[in-house]
XYZ file of C-alpha atoms in Angstrom:
418
model
C -18.506 -7.725 -24.058
C -16.905 -5.660 -21.213
C -13.472 -6.982 -20.372
C -13.465 -8.841 -17.156
C -10.939 -7.436 -14.840
C -8.898 -9.477 -12.393
C -10.856 -12.572 -13.421
C -7.890 -14.931 -12.891
C -7.986 -14.301 -9.069
C -11.563 -15.700 -8.941
C -13.022 -12.793 -6.932
C -16.196 -12.855 -5.038
C -19.080 -11.317 -7.099
C -19.215 -8.154 -4.942
C -15.616 -7.594 -5.346
C -15.613 -8.503 -9.086
C -18.279 -5.783 -9.629
C -16.086 -3.098 -8.219
C -13.329 -4.304 -10.726
C -15.772 -4.266 -13.545
C -16.783 -0.630 -12.553
C -13.303 0.816 -13.069
C -12.816 2.919 -16.313
C -9.989 1.405 -18.295
C -10.916 3.286 -21.575
C -8.972 6.569 -21.989
C -11.666 7.725 -24.504
C -14.206 7.515 -21.723
C -12.542 9.765 -19.090
C -15.093 12.310 -18.035
C -14.511 15.918 -17.777
C -12.523 16.743 -14.646
C -11.301 19.733 -12.659
C -8.108 19.413 -10.622
C -7.954 21.368 -7.237
C -5.464 24.235 -7.581
C -2.463 24.327 -5.538
C -2.703 27.268 -3.004
C 0.160 29.174 -4.571
C 0.413 32.386 -6.459
C 2.922 33.498 -9.189
C 4.869 35.980 -6.902
C 4.860 33.742 -3.783
C 8.145 33.673 -2.121
C 9.815 30.542 -0.690
C 9.275 31.828 2.775
C 5.526 32.386 2.208
C 5.236 28.966 0.793
C 7.045 27.269 3.680
C 5.314 29.250 6.355
C 1.715 29.450 4.912
C 1.194 26.741 2.387
C 3.470 23.768 2.786
C 2.610 22.978 6.387
C -1.109 22.471 5.179
C -0.593 20.610 1.970
C -0.832 17.323 3.906
C -3.732 18.074 6.170
C -6.354 16.293 4.079
C -4.224 13.239 3.445
C -3.584 12.910 7.220
C -7.372 13.281 7.806
C -8.925 11.089 5.126
C -6.352 9.014 3.375
C -3.151 7.812 4.844
C -3.758 9.043 8.370
C -1.172 10.016 10.892
C 2.274 8.576 11.041
C 3.107 7.591 14.611
C 5.747 9.516 16.605
C 9.009 8.151 17.872
C 8.863 4.965 20.095
C 10.159 4.956 23.631
C 13.281 2.922 22.870
C 15.092 2.462 19.548
C 18.089 0.213 19.278
C 20.193 -0.836 16.132
C 21.641 -4.339 16.670
C 24.448 -5.359 14.079
C 23.722 -9.057 13.666
C 26.069 -9.856 10.830
C 28.804 -8.341 8.759
C 30.918 -9.491 5.968
C 32.066 -9.196 2.351
C 29.723 -9.475 -0.615
C 29.667 -9.574 -4.495
C 33.373 -10.763 -4.780
C 34.717 -8.078 -2.446
C 32.736 -5.128 -4.070
C 30.755 -4.627 -0.930
C 30.489 -4.622 2.809
C 27.370 -6.505 3.847
C 25.565 -5.717 7.165
C 22.448 -6.987 8.620
C 20.702 -5.135 11.419
C 17.819 -5.760 13.799
C 16.023 -2.393 14.265
C 14.527 -2.990 17.754
C 11.496 -0.711 18.563
C 9.957 -0.682 21.886
C 6.816 1.131 23.118
C 4.139 0.545 25.732
C 6.293 -2.485 26.926
C 5.890 -4.115 23.468
C 8.972 -4.833 21.273
C 8.920 -5.186 17.684
C 12.020 -6.064 15.588
C 12.564 -5.081 11.929
C 15.584 -6.760 9.971
C 17.337 -4.483 7.614
C 20.050 -5.286 4.879
C 22.668 -2.827 3.916
C 25.343 -3.029 1.321
C 28.268 -0.317 1.296
C 30.871 -0.108 -1.506
C 33.999 -1.549 -0.334
C 36.064 0.913 -2.370
C 35.043 4.503 -1.668
C 36.241 7.939 -0.928
C 34.450 9.564 1.949
C 30.955 9.127 2.649
C 28.432 7.534 -0.061
C 24.839 8.315 -0.913
C 22.409 5.645 0.111
C 19.357 4.261 -1.968
C 16.704 2.750 0.370
C 13.514 0.840 -0.520
C 10.983 -1.373 1.046
C 10.756 -4.805 -0.657
C 7.785 -7.166 -0.839
C 8.610 -10.909 -0.287
C 11.563 -10.384 2.148
C 15.218 -9.397 2.222
C 16.383 -12.709 0.989
C 14.351 -12.344 -2.189
C 16.246 -9.149 -3.148
C 19.667 -10.796 -3.872
C 21.257 -14.020 -4.644
C 23.900 -13.252 -2.054
C 24.097 -16.754 -0.243
C 24.970 -15.047 3.114
C 21.902 -12.947 3.543
C 19.938 -14.346 6.452
C 16.712 -16.000 6.025
C 14.297 -15.006 8.590
C 11.751 -17.920 9.177
C 7.947 -17.253 9.259
C 4.880 -19.386 9.351
C 3.397 -19.629 5.941
C -0.338 -18.861 5.859
C -2.534 -21.224 3.663
C -3.544 -20.087 0.259
C -6.995 -18.371 0.013
C -9.421 -17.183 -2.670
C -7.403 -14.510 -4.089
C -3.773 -13.374 -4.724
C -4.376 -10.403 -2.385
C -4.735 -12.618 0.575
C -2.165 -15.330 -0.424
C 1.102 -15.285 1.639
C 3.690 -14.307 -1.034
C 6.736 -14.046 1.274
C 9.819 -15.814 -0.020
C 11.049 -18.845 1.768
C 14.818 -20.018 1.632
C 14.499 -21.832 -1.680
C 13.345 -18.416 -3.327
C 16.620 -16.502 -2.516
C 16.971 -13.928 -5.250
C 13.565 -14.216 -6.801
C 13.170 -10.448 -7.182
C 16.884 -9.500 -7.433
C 16.113 -7.870 -10.908
C 14.131 -5.309 -8.985
C 17.188 -4.235 -6.898
C 20.298 -4.493 -9.018
C 22.511 -4.146 -5.897
C 25.712 -4.682 -7.852
C 24.888 -1.996 -10.468
C 24.049 0.445 -7.582
C 27.387 -0.381 -5.908
C 29.439 -0.002 -9.064
C 28.150 3.673 -9.146
C 29.518 4.264 -5.721
C 26.300 4.223 -3.744
C 25.093 2.165 -0.749
C 21.743 0.232 -0.794
C 19.592 -0.943 1.821
C 16.101 -2.730 2.152
C 13.594 -3.846 4.723
C 10.559 -6.091 3.878
C 7.455 -4.154 4.405
C 5.822 -7.240 5.875
C 8.297 -6.798 8.773
C 6.650 -3.555 9.508
C 3.162 -4.338 8.841
C 2.075 -7.634 7.327
C 0.148 -6.692 4.206
C -3.097 -8.316 5.059
C -6.434 -7.081 6.675
C -5.446 -8.812 9.928
C -1.806 -7.530 9.793
C -2.235 -5.261 12.811
C -1.596 -8.091 15.328
C 2.041 -8.540 14.312
C 2.776 -4.893 13.254
C 4.661 -1.987 14.579
C 1.136 -0.381 14.991
C 0.371 -2.447 18.050
C 3.324 -0.466 19.656
C 1.008 2.694 19.497
C -2.576 1.401 19.249
C -4.675 -1.176 21.001
C -6.685 -3.798 18.883
C -9.852 -2.036 19.836
C -8.496 1.316 18.489
C -7.315 -0.189 15.249
C -10.704 -1.800 14.530
C -12.606 1.394 15.348
C -14.579 3.377 12.837
C -12.351 6.373 14.125
C -8.987 4.712 13.362
C -6.794 7.562 12.370
C -4.017 5.682 10.442
C -3.280 2.805 8.146
C -0.802 0.345 6.920
C 0.872 2.930 4.494
C 1.596 5.112 7.436
C 3.042 2.075 9.186
C 5.342 1.366 6.245
C 6.352 5.201 6.146
C 7.082 4.959 9.896
C 9.409 2.020 9.247
C 11.224 4.035 6.517
C 11.872 6.807 8.882
C 13.343 4.128 11.348
C 15.545 2.774 8.711
C 16.954 6.240 8.167
C 17.650 6.543 11.855
C 19.685 3.333 11.656
C 21.549 4.439 8.464
C 22.387 7.731 10.101
C 24.588 5.863 12.624
C 26.702 4.363 9.899
C 29.888 6.561 9.373
C 30.165 5.601 5.667
C 26.695 6.940 4.726
C 26.216 10.422 3.433
C 22.789 11.368 5.035
C 22.737 14.517 2.866
C 22.008 12.268 -0.223
C 19.314 9.837 0.847
C 16.998 8.269 -1.832
C 13.960 6.462 -0.943
C 12.155 4.455 -3.726
C 9.082 2.367 -3.936
C 7.110 0.310 -6.464
C 3.187 0.135 -6.451
C 1.754 0.478 -3.082
C 5.194 1.085 -1.798
C 5.490 3.840 -4.345
C 2.517 5.429 -2.488
C 4.437 4.886 0.714
C 7.720 6.500 -0.658
C 5.788 9.634 -1.590
C 4.074 9.812 1.804
C 7.424 9.303 3.543
C 9.300 11.860 1.251
C 6.502 14.456 1.969
C 6.963 13.878 5.663
C 10.655 13.447 6.282
C 12.922 16.184 5.077
C 15.921 13.882 5.429
C 14.963 12.256 2.100
C 16.810 14.026 -0.644
C 15.183 12.263 -3.514
C 11.710 10.467 -3.443
C 11.051 7.914 -6.189
C 7.557 6.632 -6.986
C 7.394 3.760 -9.477
C 3.928 2.794 -10.973
C 2.178 4.083 -7.773
C -1.032 4.879 -9.290
C -4.201 5.776 -7.347
C -3.486 7.357 -3.920
C 0.147 7.606 -5.209
C 1.376 9.784 -8.170
C -1.799 9.713 -10.384
C -4.536 12.305 -10.258
C -7.584 11.225 -8.391
C -10.006 13.520 -10.345
C -8.823 12.046 -13.704
C -11.230 9.024 -13.644
C -9.152 6.254 -15.113
C -7.656 3.101 -13.763
C -7.955 2.005 -10.128
C -10.298 4.074 -8.104
C -11.327 4.620 -4.387
C -14.101 2.333 -4.443
C -11.983 -0.560 -5.519
C -9.210 0.235 -3.087
C -11.700 0.401 -0.198
C -12.975 -3.177 -0.648
C -9.638 -4.486 -1.723
C -7.083 -3.020 0.818
C -8.912 -0.793 3.201
C -6.311 -1.468 5.783
C -3.872 0.678 3.846
C -5.884 3.742 4.838
C -7.254 5.630 7.924
C -11.097 4.843 8.491
C -12.151 8.233 7.029
C -10.930 7.070 3.556
C -13.880 4.807 3.050
C -16.363 7.795 3.234
C -14.817 8.754 -0.290
C -15.575 5.362 -1.922
C -17.468 5.998 -5.082
C -16.794 9.718 -4.441
C -13.385 10.167 -5.980
C -14.314 13.410 -7.877
C -15.423 15.076 -4.479
C -11.963 14.564 -2.758
C -10.970 17.960 -1.682
C -7.302 17.751 -2.819
C -5.337 15.765 -5.378
C -1.993 14.087 -5.495
C 0.014 17.085 -6.667
C -0.535 18.525 -3.268
C 1.369 15.479 -1.785
C 4.226 15.999 -4.418
C 4.321 19.637 -3.713
C 5.053 19.086 0.006
C 8.385 17.498 -1.191
C 9.580 20.791 -2.803
C 12.459 22.071 -3.079
C 13.935 18.517 -2.655
C 14.093 16.252 -5.605
C 11.162 14.083 -7.033
C 11.345 11.225 -9.467
C 8.232 9.456 -11.165
C 8.193 6.406 -13.257
C 5.422 4.607 -15.010
C 4.863 1.724 -17.360
C 3.191 2.143 -20.738
C 0.738 -0.825 -20.266
C 0.035 -0.192 -16.527
C -3.480 1.182 -17.165
C -4.495 0.445 -13.507
C -1.887 3.011 -12.434
C -2.687 5.684 -15.288
C 0.752 6.520 -16.544
C -0.429 9.793 -18.120
C -2.201 10.671 -14.874
C 0.954 10.087 -12.931
C 2.833 12.481 -15.381
C 0.243 15.206 -15.320
C 0.388 15.181 -11.568
C 4.072 15.786 -11.401
C 3.755 18.434 -14.163
C 1.254 20.469 -12.180
C 3.202 19.911 -8.927
C 5.981 21.698 -10.638
C 4.491 25.065 -9.494
C 5.949 24.405 -6.004
C 9.480 24.030 -7.451
C 9.065 27.107 -9.568
C 8.708 29.173 -6.372
C 12.252 28.327 -5.637
C 13.413 29.305 -8.971
C 13.669 25.626 -10.087
C 12.050 23.666 -12.960
C 10.146 20.534 -12.835
C 7.939 19.085 -15.788
C 6.228 22.409 -16.583
C 7.685 22.726 -20.107
C 7.503 19.037 -21.218
C 5.007 16.828 -22.824
C 4.131 13.234 -22.143
C 7.137 11.389 -23.354
C 7.863 8.453 -25.588
C 8.925 5.289 -23.836
C 12.628 5.101 -22.816
C 13.099 8.764 -22.768
C 14.008 10.348 -19.248
C 12.505 13.886 -19.198
C 12.826 16.680 -16.680
C 16.022 18.742 -16.723
C 15.325 20.244 -13.179
C 14.228 19.000 -9.725
C 11.568 16.495 -11.035
C 12.255 13.624 -13.297
C 9.922 11.392 -15.237
C 10.470 8.124 -17.002
C 8.002 5.911 -18.922
C 9.038 2.276 -19.492
C 7.391 0.270 -22.274
C 5.811 -2.700 -20.560
C 3.606 -3.730 -17.511
C 3.298 -2.894 -13.815
C 6.933 -3.648 -12.764
C 10.359 -2.197 -11.642
C 12.995 -3.489 -14.001
C 16.701 -3.123 -14.667
C 15.869 -0.514 -17.278
C 14.280 1.562 -14.459
C 17.658 1.458 -12.621
C 19.511 2.736 -15.518
C 17.260 5.774 -15.846
C 16.982 6.357 -12.099
C 20.896 6.244 -11.665
C 21.169 8.667 -14.600
C 18.966 11.124 -12.781
C 20.676 10.793 -9.497
C 24.192 11.185 -11.009
C 22.956 14.472 -12.642
C 22.076 15.886 -9.316
C 25.251 14.940 -7.385
């Protein structure tokens, strides 16, 4: 009997059918051909940057993530609160990033910790979080931003999973702020829901309403999606961080887990201020090969979370193998800056080996600069950080998560490059 996927979520039959159709058997991966990066053995870095790199993202803009909006008319960073945290280890700052465009204002709360004891400017590690800033730490002084809880619905995807005041620190293990601060790094976060509420109807409270009308957003020609909104929010966070005199903007790390790993890759490919891009368990439309038909597929994402993507994406539902490029094109656009990919051994939906192979093939872009990636490595055993050069890969034993173990490996990679 075929395994019933996502059965615990009581999906409607038409959506359950899409879950059932996914291939989760590695022995049944059909033959596949990966589109070749448009690079040659003797290509120079100038040729790559002038003739290739500007076009690596064209297809993703046209038919996957869509366009990232430009700068808004007014951008202001309001320091709402400042104090000491973690028994004097850190300075805590909370900002409102106030964005105004077309006479519409949108406010994004950001939490920042800076080491209290430091010499000179410090690198910063930034990531979007899921349930809210209050969920990332047990720090009692972090502000709870009230919201109106939506009623539970028929599936986890459409439930409101934001943290209320009683859930302070519920995801603190994913952030390990004290461990990061002990290494001499600053850390900052924003809830992705404060940029675009992750529901099909999230446009009405999102940053996207600063740039699009409701009619444009609902149009079959919509040229963007929520992932581009979240990437836009990351860029505004970097704008805010650049105003803080303690922050070393030459060493900015942006990380993301799951759909936020997809977002980190998209932001890293588009914003050259990002020194190190970190993808954790990002899977389909993230780090893993599209043409390696294993795990989540386009058809599933199109019925499940189509608001993440531009409207053109749905034309490739059930046509994954016809997609003109693959995710190593996205990674190659990050070169020669640093890239770090992490997977979990039991995360079959994200296809750990497909994530690794994508990074391995993307290494060709770093080779142009005389730098190494994963080209001389094999798929590793769990718990071993690989990649001596500009690309790192780490496989954790376990499920789809970001755990303290991931922080240990990531911090090791960061310190190696500082």
